[in-house]
Coordinates of C-alpha atoms in Angstrom, one line a residue:
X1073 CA 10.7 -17.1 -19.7
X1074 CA 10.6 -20.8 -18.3
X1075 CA 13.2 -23.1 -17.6
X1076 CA 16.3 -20.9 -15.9
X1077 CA 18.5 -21.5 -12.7
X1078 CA 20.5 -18.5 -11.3
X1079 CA 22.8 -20.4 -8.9
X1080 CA 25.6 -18.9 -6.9
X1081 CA 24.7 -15.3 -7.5
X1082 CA 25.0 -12.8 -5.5
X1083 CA 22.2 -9.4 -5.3
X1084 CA 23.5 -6.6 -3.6
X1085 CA 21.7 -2.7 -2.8
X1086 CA 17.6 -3.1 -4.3
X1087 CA 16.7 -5.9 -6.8
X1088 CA 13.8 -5.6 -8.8
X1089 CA 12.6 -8.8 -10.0
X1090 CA 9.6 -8.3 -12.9
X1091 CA 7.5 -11.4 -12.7
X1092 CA 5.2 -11.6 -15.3
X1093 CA 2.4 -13.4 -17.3
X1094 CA 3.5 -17.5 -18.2
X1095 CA 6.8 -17.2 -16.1
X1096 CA 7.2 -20.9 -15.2
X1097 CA 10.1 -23.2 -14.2
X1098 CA 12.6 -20.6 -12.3
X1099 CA 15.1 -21.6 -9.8
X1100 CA 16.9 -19.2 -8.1
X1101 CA 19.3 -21.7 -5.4
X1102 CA 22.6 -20.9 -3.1
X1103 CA 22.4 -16.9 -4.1
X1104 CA 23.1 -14.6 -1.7
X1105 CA 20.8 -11.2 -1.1
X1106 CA 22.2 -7.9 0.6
X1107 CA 20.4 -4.8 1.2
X1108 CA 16.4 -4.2 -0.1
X1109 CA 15.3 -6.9 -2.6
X1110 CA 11.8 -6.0 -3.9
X1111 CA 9.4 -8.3 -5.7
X1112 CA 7.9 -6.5 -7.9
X1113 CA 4.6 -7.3 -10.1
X1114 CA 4.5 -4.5 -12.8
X1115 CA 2.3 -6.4 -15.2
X1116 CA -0.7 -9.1 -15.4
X1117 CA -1.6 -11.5 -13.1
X1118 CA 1.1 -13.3 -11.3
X1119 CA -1.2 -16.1 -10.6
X1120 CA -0.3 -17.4 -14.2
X1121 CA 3.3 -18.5 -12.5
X1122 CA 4.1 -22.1 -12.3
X1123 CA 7.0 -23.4 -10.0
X1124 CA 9.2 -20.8 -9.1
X1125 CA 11.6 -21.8 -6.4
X1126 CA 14.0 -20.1 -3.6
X1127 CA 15.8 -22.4 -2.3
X1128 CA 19.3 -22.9 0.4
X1129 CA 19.8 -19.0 -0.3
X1130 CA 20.8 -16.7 2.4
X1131 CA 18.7 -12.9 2.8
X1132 CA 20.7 -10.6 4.9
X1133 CA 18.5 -7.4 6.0
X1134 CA 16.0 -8.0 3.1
X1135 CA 12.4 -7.1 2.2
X1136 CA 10.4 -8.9 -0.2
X1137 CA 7.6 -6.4 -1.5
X1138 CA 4.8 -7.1 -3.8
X1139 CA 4.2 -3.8 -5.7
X1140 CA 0.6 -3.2 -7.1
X1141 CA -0.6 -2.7 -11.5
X1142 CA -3.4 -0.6 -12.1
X1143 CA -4.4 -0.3 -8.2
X1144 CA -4.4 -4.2 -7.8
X1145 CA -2.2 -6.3 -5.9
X1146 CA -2.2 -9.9 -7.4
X1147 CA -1.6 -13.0 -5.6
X1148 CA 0.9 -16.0 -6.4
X1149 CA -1.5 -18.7 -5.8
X1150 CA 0.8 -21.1 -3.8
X1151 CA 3.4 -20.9 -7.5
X1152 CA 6.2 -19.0 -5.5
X1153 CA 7.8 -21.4 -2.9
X1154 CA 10.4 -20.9 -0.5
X1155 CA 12.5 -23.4 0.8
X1156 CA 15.7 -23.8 3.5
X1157 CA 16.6 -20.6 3.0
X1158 CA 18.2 -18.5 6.1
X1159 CA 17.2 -15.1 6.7
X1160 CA 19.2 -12.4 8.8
X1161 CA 19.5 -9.7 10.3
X1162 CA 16.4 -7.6 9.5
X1163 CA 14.0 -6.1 12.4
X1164 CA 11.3 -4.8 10.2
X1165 CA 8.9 -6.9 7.7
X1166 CA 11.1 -9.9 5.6
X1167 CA 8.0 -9.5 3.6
X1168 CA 5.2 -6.4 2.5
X1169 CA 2.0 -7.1 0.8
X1170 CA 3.2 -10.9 -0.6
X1171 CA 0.0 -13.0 -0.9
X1172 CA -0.4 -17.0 -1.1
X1173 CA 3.1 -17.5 -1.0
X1174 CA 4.5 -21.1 0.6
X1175 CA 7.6 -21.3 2.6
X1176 CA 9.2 -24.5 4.1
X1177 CA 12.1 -24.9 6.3
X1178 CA 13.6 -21.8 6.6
X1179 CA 15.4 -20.2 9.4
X1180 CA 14.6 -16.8 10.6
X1181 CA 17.3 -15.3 12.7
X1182 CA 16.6 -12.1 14.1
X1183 CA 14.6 -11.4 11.3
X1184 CA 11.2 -10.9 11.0
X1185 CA 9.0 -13.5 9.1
X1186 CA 5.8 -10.9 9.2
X1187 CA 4.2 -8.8 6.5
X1188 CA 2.5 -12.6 4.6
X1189 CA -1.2 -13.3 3.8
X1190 CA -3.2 -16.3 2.7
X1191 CA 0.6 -17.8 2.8
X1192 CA 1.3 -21.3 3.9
X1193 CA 4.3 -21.8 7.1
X1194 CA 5.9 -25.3 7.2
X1195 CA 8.3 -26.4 9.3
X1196 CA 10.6 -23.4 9.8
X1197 CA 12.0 -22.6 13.3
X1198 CA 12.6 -18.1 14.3
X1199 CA 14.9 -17.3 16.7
X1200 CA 15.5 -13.6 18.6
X1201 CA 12.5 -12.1 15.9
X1202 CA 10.6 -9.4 17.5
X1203 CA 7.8 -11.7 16.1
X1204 CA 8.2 -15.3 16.8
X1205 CA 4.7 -16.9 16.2
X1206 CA 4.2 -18.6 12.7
X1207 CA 1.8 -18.6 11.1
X1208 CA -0.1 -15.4 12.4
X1209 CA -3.2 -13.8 11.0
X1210 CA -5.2 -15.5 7.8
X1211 CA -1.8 -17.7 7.4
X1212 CA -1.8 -21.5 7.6
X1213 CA 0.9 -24.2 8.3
X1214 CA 1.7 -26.6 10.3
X1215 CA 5.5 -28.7 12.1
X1216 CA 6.9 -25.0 12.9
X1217 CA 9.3 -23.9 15.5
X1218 CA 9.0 -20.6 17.2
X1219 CA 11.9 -18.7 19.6
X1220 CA 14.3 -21.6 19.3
X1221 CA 18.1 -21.3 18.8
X1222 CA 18.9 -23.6 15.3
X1223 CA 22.6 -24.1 17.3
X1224 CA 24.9 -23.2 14.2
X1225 CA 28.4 -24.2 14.3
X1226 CA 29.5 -20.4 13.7
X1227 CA 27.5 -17.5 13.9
X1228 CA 26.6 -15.0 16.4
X1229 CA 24.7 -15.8 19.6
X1230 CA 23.2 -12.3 18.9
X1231 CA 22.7 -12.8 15.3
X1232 CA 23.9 -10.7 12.8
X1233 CA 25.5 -9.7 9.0
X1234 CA 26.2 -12.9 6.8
X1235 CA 30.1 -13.4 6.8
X1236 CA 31.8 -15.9 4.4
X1237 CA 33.3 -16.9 7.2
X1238 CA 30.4 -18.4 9.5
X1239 CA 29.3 -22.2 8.8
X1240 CA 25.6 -22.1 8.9
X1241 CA 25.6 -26.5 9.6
X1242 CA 23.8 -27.8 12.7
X1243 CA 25.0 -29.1 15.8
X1244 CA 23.8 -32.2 16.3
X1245 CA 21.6 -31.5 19.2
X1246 CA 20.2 -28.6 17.0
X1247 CA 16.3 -28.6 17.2
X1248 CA 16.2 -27.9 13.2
X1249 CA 18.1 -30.8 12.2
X1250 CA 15.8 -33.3 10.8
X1251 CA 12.8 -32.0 11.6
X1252 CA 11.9 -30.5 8.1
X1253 CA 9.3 -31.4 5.9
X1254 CA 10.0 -34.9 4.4
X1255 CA 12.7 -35.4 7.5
X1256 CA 15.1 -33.2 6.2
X1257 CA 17.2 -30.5 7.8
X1258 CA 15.4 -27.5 8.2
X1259 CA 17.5 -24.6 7.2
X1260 CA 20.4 -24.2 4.3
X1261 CA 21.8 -27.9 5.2
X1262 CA 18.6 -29.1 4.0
X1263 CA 16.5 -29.2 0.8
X1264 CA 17.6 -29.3 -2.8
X1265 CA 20.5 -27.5 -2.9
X1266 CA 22.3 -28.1 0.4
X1267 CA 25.1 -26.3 1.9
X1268 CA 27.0 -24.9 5.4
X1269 CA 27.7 -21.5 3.7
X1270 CA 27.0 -20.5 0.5
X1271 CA 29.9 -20.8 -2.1
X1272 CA 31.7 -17.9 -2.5
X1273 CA 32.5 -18.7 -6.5
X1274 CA 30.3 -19.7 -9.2
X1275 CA 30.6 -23.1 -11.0
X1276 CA 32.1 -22.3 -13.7
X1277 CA 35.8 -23.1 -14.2
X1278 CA 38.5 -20.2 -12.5
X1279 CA 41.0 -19.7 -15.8
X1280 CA 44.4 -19.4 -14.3
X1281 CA 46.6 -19.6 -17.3
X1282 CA 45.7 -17.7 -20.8
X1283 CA 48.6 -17.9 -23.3
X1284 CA 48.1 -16.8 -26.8
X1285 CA 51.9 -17.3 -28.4
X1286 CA 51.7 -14.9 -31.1
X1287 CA 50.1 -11.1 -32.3
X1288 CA 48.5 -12.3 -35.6
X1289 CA 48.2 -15.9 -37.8
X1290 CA 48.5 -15.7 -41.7
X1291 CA 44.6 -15.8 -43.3
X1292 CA 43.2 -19.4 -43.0
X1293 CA 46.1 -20.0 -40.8
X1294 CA 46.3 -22.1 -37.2
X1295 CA 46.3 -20.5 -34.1
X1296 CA 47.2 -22.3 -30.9
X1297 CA 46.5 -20.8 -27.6
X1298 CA 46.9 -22.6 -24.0
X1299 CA 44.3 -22.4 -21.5
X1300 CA 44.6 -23.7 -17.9
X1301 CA 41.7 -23.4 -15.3
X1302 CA 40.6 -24.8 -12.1
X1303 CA 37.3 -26.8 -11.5
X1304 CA 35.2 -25.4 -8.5
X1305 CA 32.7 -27.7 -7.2

């Protein structure tokens, strides 16, 4: 598969995502993930992946696994990027076994950003984790900010579940605004796809008016039906 964008969707309970040989040009941008999502690679190497991006999506209480094939665990060789993405809410691992990943500007809110190898840290900022330090162990990176509160308008001093009803945007004295890589915002106001909270709807139009005028047409007959919907940006 190549070439796909899931935008605005939303992965509750465990997710099982299959990456596999060639996979190349994925996009996965303002979703929402709830509960367990695993990564896992169930065939070939995943080192043949090109450009898959995660980007201004929001994991609340969520584990990214990599799952072995035939007793080996495989690598993503830098092709699995994540980017302004805000993480919540989980005390254990964000991530188990995940190798040579890269992840810039996101925001971990009491939410672990341990469990990475060989993996690459730019400019994020972790707040209230039981581990702040990034990067750690055999990881690299550089323009990161450790046990600093991002200063949302609306969430939690504590932390805590997403709610549609928090706006994840920066104060303006907020130590993640502009200080992501390239000068942007680190965090979900920042990045290619940015946003203060994740759309609740997807962008396709909302159909508010279906009327069909009457039970059956004649063969080779006309049919008229009226069809009224609203745009959502």
């Amino acid at each position: 598969m190549s070439d796909i964008i899931f935008e605005r969707c939303r992965f509750q309970g465990t997710t099982y995502w299959h990456w596999y040989d060639g996979l190349s040009d994925i996009t996965m941008r303002n979703c929402y993930f709830n509960g367990t999502t695993i990564a896992a690679n169930q065939a070939g190497n995943v080192g043949t992946l090109s450009n898959c991006l995660i980007t201004n999506c929001v994991f609340d209480n969520c584990l990214l696994r990599s799952l072995s094939y035939n007793s080996t665990t495989y690598d993503y060789d830098g092709n699995l990027v994540l980017r302004n993405n805000l993480f919540l809410n989980r005390t254990s691992n964000n991530f188990l076994s995940l190798i040579e990943i890269v992840l810039e500007n996101n925001i971990f809110y009491k939410s672990e950003p341990t469990g990475l190898s060989l993996s690459t840290f730019n400019n994020n900022l972790t707040y209230l984790c039981n581990n702040n330090t990034i990067p750690y162990g055999d990881n690299l990176g550089s323009g990161n900010i450790e046990a600093t509160d991002p200063e949302f308008i609306n969430y939690p001093a504590l932390g805590g579940a997403h709610s549609w009803s928090y706006d994840y945007g920066l104060e303006a004295t907020s130590p993640a605004a502009g200080t992501g890589t390239n000068g942007t915002d680190i965090g979900l106001t920042g990045g290619n796809a940015p946003v203060n909270q994740l759309p609740i709807y997807a962008k396709i139009p909302g159909v508010t008016l279906l009327d069909i005028p009457v039970s059956s047409v004649p063969v080779g007959g006309t049919l008229q039906i009226q069809i009224e919907a609203e745009s959502r940006d």
